[in-house]
Short mmCIF file of C-alpha atoms in Angstrom, two decimals:
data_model
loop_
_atom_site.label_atom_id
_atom_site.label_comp_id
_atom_site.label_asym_id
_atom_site.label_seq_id
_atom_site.Cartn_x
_atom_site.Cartn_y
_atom_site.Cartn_z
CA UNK A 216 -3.63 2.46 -7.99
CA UNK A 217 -1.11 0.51 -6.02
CA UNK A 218 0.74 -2.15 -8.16
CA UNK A 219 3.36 -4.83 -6.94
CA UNK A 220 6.14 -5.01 -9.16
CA UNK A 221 6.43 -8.94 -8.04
CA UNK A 222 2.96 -9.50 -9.34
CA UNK A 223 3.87 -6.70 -12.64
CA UNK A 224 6.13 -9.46 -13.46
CA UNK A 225 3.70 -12.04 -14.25
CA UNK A 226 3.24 -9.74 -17.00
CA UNK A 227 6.16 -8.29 -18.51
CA UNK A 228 10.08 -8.56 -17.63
CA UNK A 229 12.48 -5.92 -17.17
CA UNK A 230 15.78 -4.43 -16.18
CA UNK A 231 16.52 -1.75 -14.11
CA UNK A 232 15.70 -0.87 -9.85
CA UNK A 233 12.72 0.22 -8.84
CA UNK A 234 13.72 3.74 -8.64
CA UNK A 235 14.59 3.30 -12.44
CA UNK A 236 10.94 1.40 -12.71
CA UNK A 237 8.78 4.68 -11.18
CA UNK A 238 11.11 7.22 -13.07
CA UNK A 239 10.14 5.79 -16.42
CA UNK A 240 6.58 5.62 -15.51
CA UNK A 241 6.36 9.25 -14.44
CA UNK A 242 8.60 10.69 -17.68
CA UNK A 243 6.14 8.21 -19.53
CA UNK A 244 3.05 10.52 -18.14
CA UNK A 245 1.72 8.34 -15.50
CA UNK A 246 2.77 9.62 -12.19
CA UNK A 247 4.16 7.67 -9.18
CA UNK A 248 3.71 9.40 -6.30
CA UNK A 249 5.24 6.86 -3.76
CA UNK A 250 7.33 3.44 -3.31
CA UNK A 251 7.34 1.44 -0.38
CA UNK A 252 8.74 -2.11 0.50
CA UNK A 253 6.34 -4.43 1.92
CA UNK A 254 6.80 -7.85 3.62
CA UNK A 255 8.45 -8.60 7.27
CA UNK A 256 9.81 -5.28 8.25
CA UNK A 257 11.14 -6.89 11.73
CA UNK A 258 13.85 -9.02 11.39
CA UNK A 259 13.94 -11.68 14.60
CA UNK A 260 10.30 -12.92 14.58
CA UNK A 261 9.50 -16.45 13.68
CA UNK A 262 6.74 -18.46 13.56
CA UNK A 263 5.76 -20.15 16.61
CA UNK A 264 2.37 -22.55 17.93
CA UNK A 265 0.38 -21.82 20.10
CA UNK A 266 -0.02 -25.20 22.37
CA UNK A 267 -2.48 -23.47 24.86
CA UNK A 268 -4.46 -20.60 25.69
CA UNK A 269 -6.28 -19.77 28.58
CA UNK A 270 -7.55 -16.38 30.03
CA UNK A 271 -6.08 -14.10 32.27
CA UNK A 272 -6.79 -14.16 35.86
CA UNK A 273 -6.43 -10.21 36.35
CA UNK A 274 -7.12 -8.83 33.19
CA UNK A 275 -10.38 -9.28 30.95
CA UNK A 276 -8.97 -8.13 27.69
CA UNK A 277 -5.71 -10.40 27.70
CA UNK A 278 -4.88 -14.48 27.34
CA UNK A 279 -2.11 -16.02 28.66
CA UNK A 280 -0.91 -18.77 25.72
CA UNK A 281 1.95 -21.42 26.11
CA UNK A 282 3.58 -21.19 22.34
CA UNK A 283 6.74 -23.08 20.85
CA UNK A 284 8.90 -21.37 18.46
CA UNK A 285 10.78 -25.25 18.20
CA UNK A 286 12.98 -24.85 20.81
CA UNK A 287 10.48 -25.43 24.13
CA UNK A 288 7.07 -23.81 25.32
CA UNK A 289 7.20 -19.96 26.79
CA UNK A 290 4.58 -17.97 28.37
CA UNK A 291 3.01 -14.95 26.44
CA UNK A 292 0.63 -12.50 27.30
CA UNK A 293 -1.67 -11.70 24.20
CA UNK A 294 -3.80 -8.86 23.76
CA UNK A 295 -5.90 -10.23 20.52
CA UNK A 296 -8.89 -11.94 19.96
CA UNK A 297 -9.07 -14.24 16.79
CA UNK A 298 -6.53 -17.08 17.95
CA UNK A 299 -6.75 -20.11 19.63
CA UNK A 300 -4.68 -23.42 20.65
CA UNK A 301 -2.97 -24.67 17.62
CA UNK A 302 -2.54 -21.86 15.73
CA UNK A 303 0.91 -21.01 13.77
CA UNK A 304 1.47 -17.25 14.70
CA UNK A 305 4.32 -14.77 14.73
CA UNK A 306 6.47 -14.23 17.85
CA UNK A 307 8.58 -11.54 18.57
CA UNK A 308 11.09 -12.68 21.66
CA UNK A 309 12.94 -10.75 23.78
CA UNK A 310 15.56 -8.66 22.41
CA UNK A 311 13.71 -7.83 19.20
CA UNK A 312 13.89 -4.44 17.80
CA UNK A 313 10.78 -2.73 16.16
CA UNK A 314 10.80 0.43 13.58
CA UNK A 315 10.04 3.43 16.08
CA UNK A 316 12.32 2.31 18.46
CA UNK A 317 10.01 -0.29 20.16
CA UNK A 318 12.29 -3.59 22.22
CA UNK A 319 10.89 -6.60 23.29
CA UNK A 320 11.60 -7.54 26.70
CA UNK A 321 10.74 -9.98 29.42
CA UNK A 322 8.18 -8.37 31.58
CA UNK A 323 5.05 -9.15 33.77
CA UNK A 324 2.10 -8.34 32.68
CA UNK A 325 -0.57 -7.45 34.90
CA UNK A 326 0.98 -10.00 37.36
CA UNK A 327 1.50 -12.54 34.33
CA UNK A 328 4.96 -13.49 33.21
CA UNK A 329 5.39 -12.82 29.06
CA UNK A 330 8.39 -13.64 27.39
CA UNK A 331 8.10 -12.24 24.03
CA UNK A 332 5.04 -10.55 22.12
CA UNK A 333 2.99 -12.51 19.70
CA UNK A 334 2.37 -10.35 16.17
CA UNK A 335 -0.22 -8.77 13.89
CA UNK A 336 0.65 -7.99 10.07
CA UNK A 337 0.63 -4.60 10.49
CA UNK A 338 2.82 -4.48 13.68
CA UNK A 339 5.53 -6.72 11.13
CA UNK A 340 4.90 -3.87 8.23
CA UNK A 341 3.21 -6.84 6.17
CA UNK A 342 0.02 -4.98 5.73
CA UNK A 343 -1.43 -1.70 6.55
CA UNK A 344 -4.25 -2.87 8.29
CA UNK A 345 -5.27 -5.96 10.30
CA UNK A 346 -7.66 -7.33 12.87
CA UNK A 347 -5.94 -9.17 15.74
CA UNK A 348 -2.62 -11.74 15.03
CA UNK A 349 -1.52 -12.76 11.41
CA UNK A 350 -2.51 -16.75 11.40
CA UNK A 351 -0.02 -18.90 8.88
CA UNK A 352 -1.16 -22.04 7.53
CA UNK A 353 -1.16 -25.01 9.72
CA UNK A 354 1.45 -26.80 8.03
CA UNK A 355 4.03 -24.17 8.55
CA UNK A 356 7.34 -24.96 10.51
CA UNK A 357 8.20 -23.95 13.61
CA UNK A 358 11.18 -21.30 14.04
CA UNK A 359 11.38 -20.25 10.26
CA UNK A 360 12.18 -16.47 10.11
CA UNK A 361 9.14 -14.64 9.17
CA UNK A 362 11.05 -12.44 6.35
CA UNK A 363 11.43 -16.05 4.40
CA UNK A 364 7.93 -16.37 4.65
CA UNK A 365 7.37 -12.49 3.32
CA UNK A 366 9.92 -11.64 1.63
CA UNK A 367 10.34 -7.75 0.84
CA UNK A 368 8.83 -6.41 -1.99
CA UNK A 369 8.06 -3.12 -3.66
CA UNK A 370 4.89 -1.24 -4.50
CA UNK A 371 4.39 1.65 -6.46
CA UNK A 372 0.98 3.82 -6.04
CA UNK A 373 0.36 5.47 -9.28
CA UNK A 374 -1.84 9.26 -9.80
CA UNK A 375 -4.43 7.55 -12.14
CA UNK A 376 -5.92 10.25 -14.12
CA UNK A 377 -9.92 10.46 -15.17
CA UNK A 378 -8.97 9.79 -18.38
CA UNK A 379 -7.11 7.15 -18.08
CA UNK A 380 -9.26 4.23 -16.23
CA UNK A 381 -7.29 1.53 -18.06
CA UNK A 382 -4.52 1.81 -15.41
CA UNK A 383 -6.41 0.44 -12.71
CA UNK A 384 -5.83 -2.79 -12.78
CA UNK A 385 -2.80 -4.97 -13.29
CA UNK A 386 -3.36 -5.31 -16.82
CA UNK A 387 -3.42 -2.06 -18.23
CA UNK A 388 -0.25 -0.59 -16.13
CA UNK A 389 1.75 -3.59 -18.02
CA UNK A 390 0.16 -2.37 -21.00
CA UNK A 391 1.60 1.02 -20.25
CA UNK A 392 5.04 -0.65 -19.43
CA UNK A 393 5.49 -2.14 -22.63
CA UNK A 394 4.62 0.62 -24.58
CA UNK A 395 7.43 2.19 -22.55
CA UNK A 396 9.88 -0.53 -22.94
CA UNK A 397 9.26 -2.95 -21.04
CA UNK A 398 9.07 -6.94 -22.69
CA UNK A 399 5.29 -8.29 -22.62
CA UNK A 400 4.90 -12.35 -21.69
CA UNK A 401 2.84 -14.57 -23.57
CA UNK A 402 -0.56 -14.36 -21.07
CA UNK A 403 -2.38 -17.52 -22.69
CA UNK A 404 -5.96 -17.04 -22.14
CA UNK A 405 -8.48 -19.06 -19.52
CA UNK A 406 -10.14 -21.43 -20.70
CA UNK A 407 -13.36 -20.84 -17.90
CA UNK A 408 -15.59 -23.93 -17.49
CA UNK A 409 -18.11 -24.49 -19.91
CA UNK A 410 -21.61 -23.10 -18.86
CA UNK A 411 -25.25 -23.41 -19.80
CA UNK A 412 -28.42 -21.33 -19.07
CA UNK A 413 -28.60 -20.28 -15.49
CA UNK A 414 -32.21 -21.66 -14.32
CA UNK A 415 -34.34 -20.93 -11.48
CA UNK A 416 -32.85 -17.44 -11.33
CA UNK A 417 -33.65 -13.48 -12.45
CA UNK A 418 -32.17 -10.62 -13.19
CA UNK A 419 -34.31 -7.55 -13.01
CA UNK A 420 -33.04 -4.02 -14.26
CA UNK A 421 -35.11 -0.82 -13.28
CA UNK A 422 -33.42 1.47 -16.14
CA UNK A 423 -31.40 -0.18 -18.84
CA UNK A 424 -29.41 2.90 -19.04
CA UNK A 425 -28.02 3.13 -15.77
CA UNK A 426 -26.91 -0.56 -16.18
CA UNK A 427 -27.09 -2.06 -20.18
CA UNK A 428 -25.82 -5.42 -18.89
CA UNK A 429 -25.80 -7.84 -15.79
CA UNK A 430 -24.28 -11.58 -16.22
CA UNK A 431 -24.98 -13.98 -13.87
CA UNK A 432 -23.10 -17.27 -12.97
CA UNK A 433 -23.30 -19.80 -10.25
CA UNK A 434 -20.23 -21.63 -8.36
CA UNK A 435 -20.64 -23.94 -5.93
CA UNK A 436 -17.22 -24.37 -3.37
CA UNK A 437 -16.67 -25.53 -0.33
CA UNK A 438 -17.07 -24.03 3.01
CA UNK A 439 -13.86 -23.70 5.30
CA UNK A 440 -11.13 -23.49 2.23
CA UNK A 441 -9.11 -20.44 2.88
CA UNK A 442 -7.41 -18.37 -0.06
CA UNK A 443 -3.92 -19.34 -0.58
CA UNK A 444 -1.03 -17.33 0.99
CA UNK A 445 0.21 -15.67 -2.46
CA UNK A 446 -2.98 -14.51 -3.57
CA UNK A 447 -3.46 -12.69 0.23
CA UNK A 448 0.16 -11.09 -0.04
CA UNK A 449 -0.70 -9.57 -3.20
CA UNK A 450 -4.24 -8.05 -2.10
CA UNK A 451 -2.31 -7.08 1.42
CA UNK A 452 0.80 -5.71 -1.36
CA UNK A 453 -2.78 -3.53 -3.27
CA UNK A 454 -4.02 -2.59 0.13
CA UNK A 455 -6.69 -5.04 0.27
CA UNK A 456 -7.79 -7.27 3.32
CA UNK A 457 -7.96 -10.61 2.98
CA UNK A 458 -12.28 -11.93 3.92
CA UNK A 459 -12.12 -15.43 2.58
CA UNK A 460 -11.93 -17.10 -0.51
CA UNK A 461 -14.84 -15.72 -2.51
CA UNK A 462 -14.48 -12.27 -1.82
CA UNK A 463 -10.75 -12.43 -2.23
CA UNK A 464 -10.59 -13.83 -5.83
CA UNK A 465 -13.48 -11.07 -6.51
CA UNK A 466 -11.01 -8.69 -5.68
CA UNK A 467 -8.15 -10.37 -7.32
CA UNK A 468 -10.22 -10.39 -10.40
CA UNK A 469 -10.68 -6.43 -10.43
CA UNK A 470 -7.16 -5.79 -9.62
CA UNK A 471 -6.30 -7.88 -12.16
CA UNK A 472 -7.83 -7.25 -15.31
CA UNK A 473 -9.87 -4.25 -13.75
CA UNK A 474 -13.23 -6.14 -14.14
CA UNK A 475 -15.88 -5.49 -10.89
CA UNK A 476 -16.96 -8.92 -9.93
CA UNK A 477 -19.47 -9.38 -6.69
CA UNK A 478 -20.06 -12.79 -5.34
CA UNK A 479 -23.40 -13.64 -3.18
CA UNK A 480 -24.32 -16.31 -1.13
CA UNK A 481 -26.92 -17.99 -3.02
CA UNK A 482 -28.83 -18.69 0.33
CA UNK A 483 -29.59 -15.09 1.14
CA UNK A 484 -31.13 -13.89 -1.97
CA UNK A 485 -34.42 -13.48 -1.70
CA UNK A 486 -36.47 -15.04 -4.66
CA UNK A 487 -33.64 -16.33 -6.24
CA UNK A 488 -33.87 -12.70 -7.86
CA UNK A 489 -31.07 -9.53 -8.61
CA UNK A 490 -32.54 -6.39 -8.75
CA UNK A 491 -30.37 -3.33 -10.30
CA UNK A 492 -31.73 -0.43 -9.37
CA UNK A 493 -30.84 3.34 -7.83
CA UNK A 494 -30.88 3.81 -4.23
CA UNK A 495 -33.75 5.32 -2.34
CA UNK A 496 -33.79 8.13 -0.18
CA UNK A 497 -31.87 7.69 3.33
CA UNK A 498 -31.47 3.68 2.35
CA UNK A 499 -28.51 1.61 3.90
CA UNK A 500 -26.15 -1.26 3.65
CA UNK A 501 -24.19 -3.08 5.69
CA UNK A 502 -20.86 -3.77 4.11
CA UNK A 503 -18.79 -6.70 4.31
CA UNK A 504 -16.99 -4.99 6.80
CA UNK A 505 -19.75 -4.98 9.17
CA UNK A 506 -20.19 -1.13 8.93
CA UNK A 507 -23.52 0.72 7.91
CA UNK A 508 -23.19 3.11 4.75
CA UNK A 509 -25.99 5.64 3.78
CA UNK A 510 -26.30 5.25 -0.25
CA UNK A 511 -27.16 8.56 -2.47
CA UNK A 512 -30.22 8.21 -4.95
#
């Protein structure tokens, strides 16, 4: 379980380092078996637009964009797929130093001039995974350091024992803390939306005793409305991708207060029906990912 002590402190306050924070978890009897900071681990890259993009003549695989970091367009060679004109991105110019030893530098690339090297999360230590460049909102300034906009944080991954399923989520590891010291916040609860009967739909449960209870709900919301930037940093802090707004508060949810929560598109279930049931024999899903996994009866 990998908790963010900025996001522990919507629950409790403290005093002490984060050394001090692990140290009393692990005397406590709930291990910590590493630490790590997380946001903008390369100081020097700012945020910069990209005001065109067009594809290079000698190499399939790259784009050549004109960006502005606020002080006049430059010419980068890019190397990812999932931007396009307008974009805020990342840019790392020349002279800036990576962990591992890694300079930027003017250079030509395959016959293309690129001054500077436009970013991914992972490449700035933000997350430890991502797919192509890390896109900011479209309202964010130009030139604004990119540790400002991710500022460092630290994450402890706890051993959670078998017996001890309450510390997986956010909840029940502040529980732990206060029994251990720490001073709880008054949480007031939700108040969710009032809801009525859900009509027009079914749940159907092969074996009550593989699955007691199933609640159903519908939400409509808006296509195009992307999760806001805190609630991705803490996912990315948890080791969680950001996949748009549904699936993210899903996951927020279970980190949270450790309840699973699935959303489906209403569209794509057939009969307006939910069937619970045990696999068959060599069945298969495809994942949200995209990936195929072989489920076990």
């Amino acid at each position: 379980m990998k908790v963010s002590l900025e996001w522990l402190r919507d629950w409790c306050d403290w005093e002490g380092t984060p050394t001090q924070v692990a140290d009393l978890f692990t005397r406590g009897g709930t291990e910590v078996i590493s630490m790590r900071s997380t946001g903008s681990q390369v100081p020097g890259v700012i945020t910069a637009k990209i005001l065109e993009k067009k594809p290079h003549p000698n190499a399939d695989r790259l784009t050549v964009c004109q960006v502005d970091d606020g002080t006049g367009p430059r010419q980068v060679v890019c190397g990812a797929r999932n931007h396009n004109a307008g974009d805020i991105v990342p840019l790392a110019r020349p002279g800036t130093a990576f962990p591992g030893g890694m300079t930027i530098k003017s250079a030509k690339l395959r016959g293309e001039s690129s001054e500077g090297m436009l970013c991914s999360a992972k490449e700035l230590g933000i997350a430890e995974e991502a797919e192509g460049l890390l896109l900011l909102p479209k309202e964010t300034p130009l030139g604004v350091p990119l540790e400002k906009l991710f500022p460092g944080e630290t994450v402890l991954e706890f051993e959670v024992t078998p017996n001890r399923a309450d510390l997986a989520c956010m909840e029940g590891v502040a529980r732990e803390f206060a029994a251990l010291g720490a001073k709880p916040k008054d949480r007031r609860p939700i108040q969710a939306p009032a809801a009525g009967p859900l009509s027009g739909w079914k749940v159907e449960i092969a074996d009550p005793l593989d699955c007691p209870r199933y609640s159903l709900t519908a939400i409509e919301v808006k296509a195009g409305i992307d999760s806001p930037d805190w609630m991705k940093k803490r996912l990315s802090a948890c080791g969680m991708r950001s996949l748009g707004l549904l699936v993210d508060v899903t996951n927020y949810v279970l980190l949270e207060i450790g309840q699973p929560v699935h959303a489906f598109d209403a569209a794509k279930v057939q009969g307006n029906t939910i069937q619970i049931r045990r696999a068959k024999a060599g069945e298969k899903i495809t994942g949200l990912d995209g990936g195929s996994h072989e489920l076990t009866p």
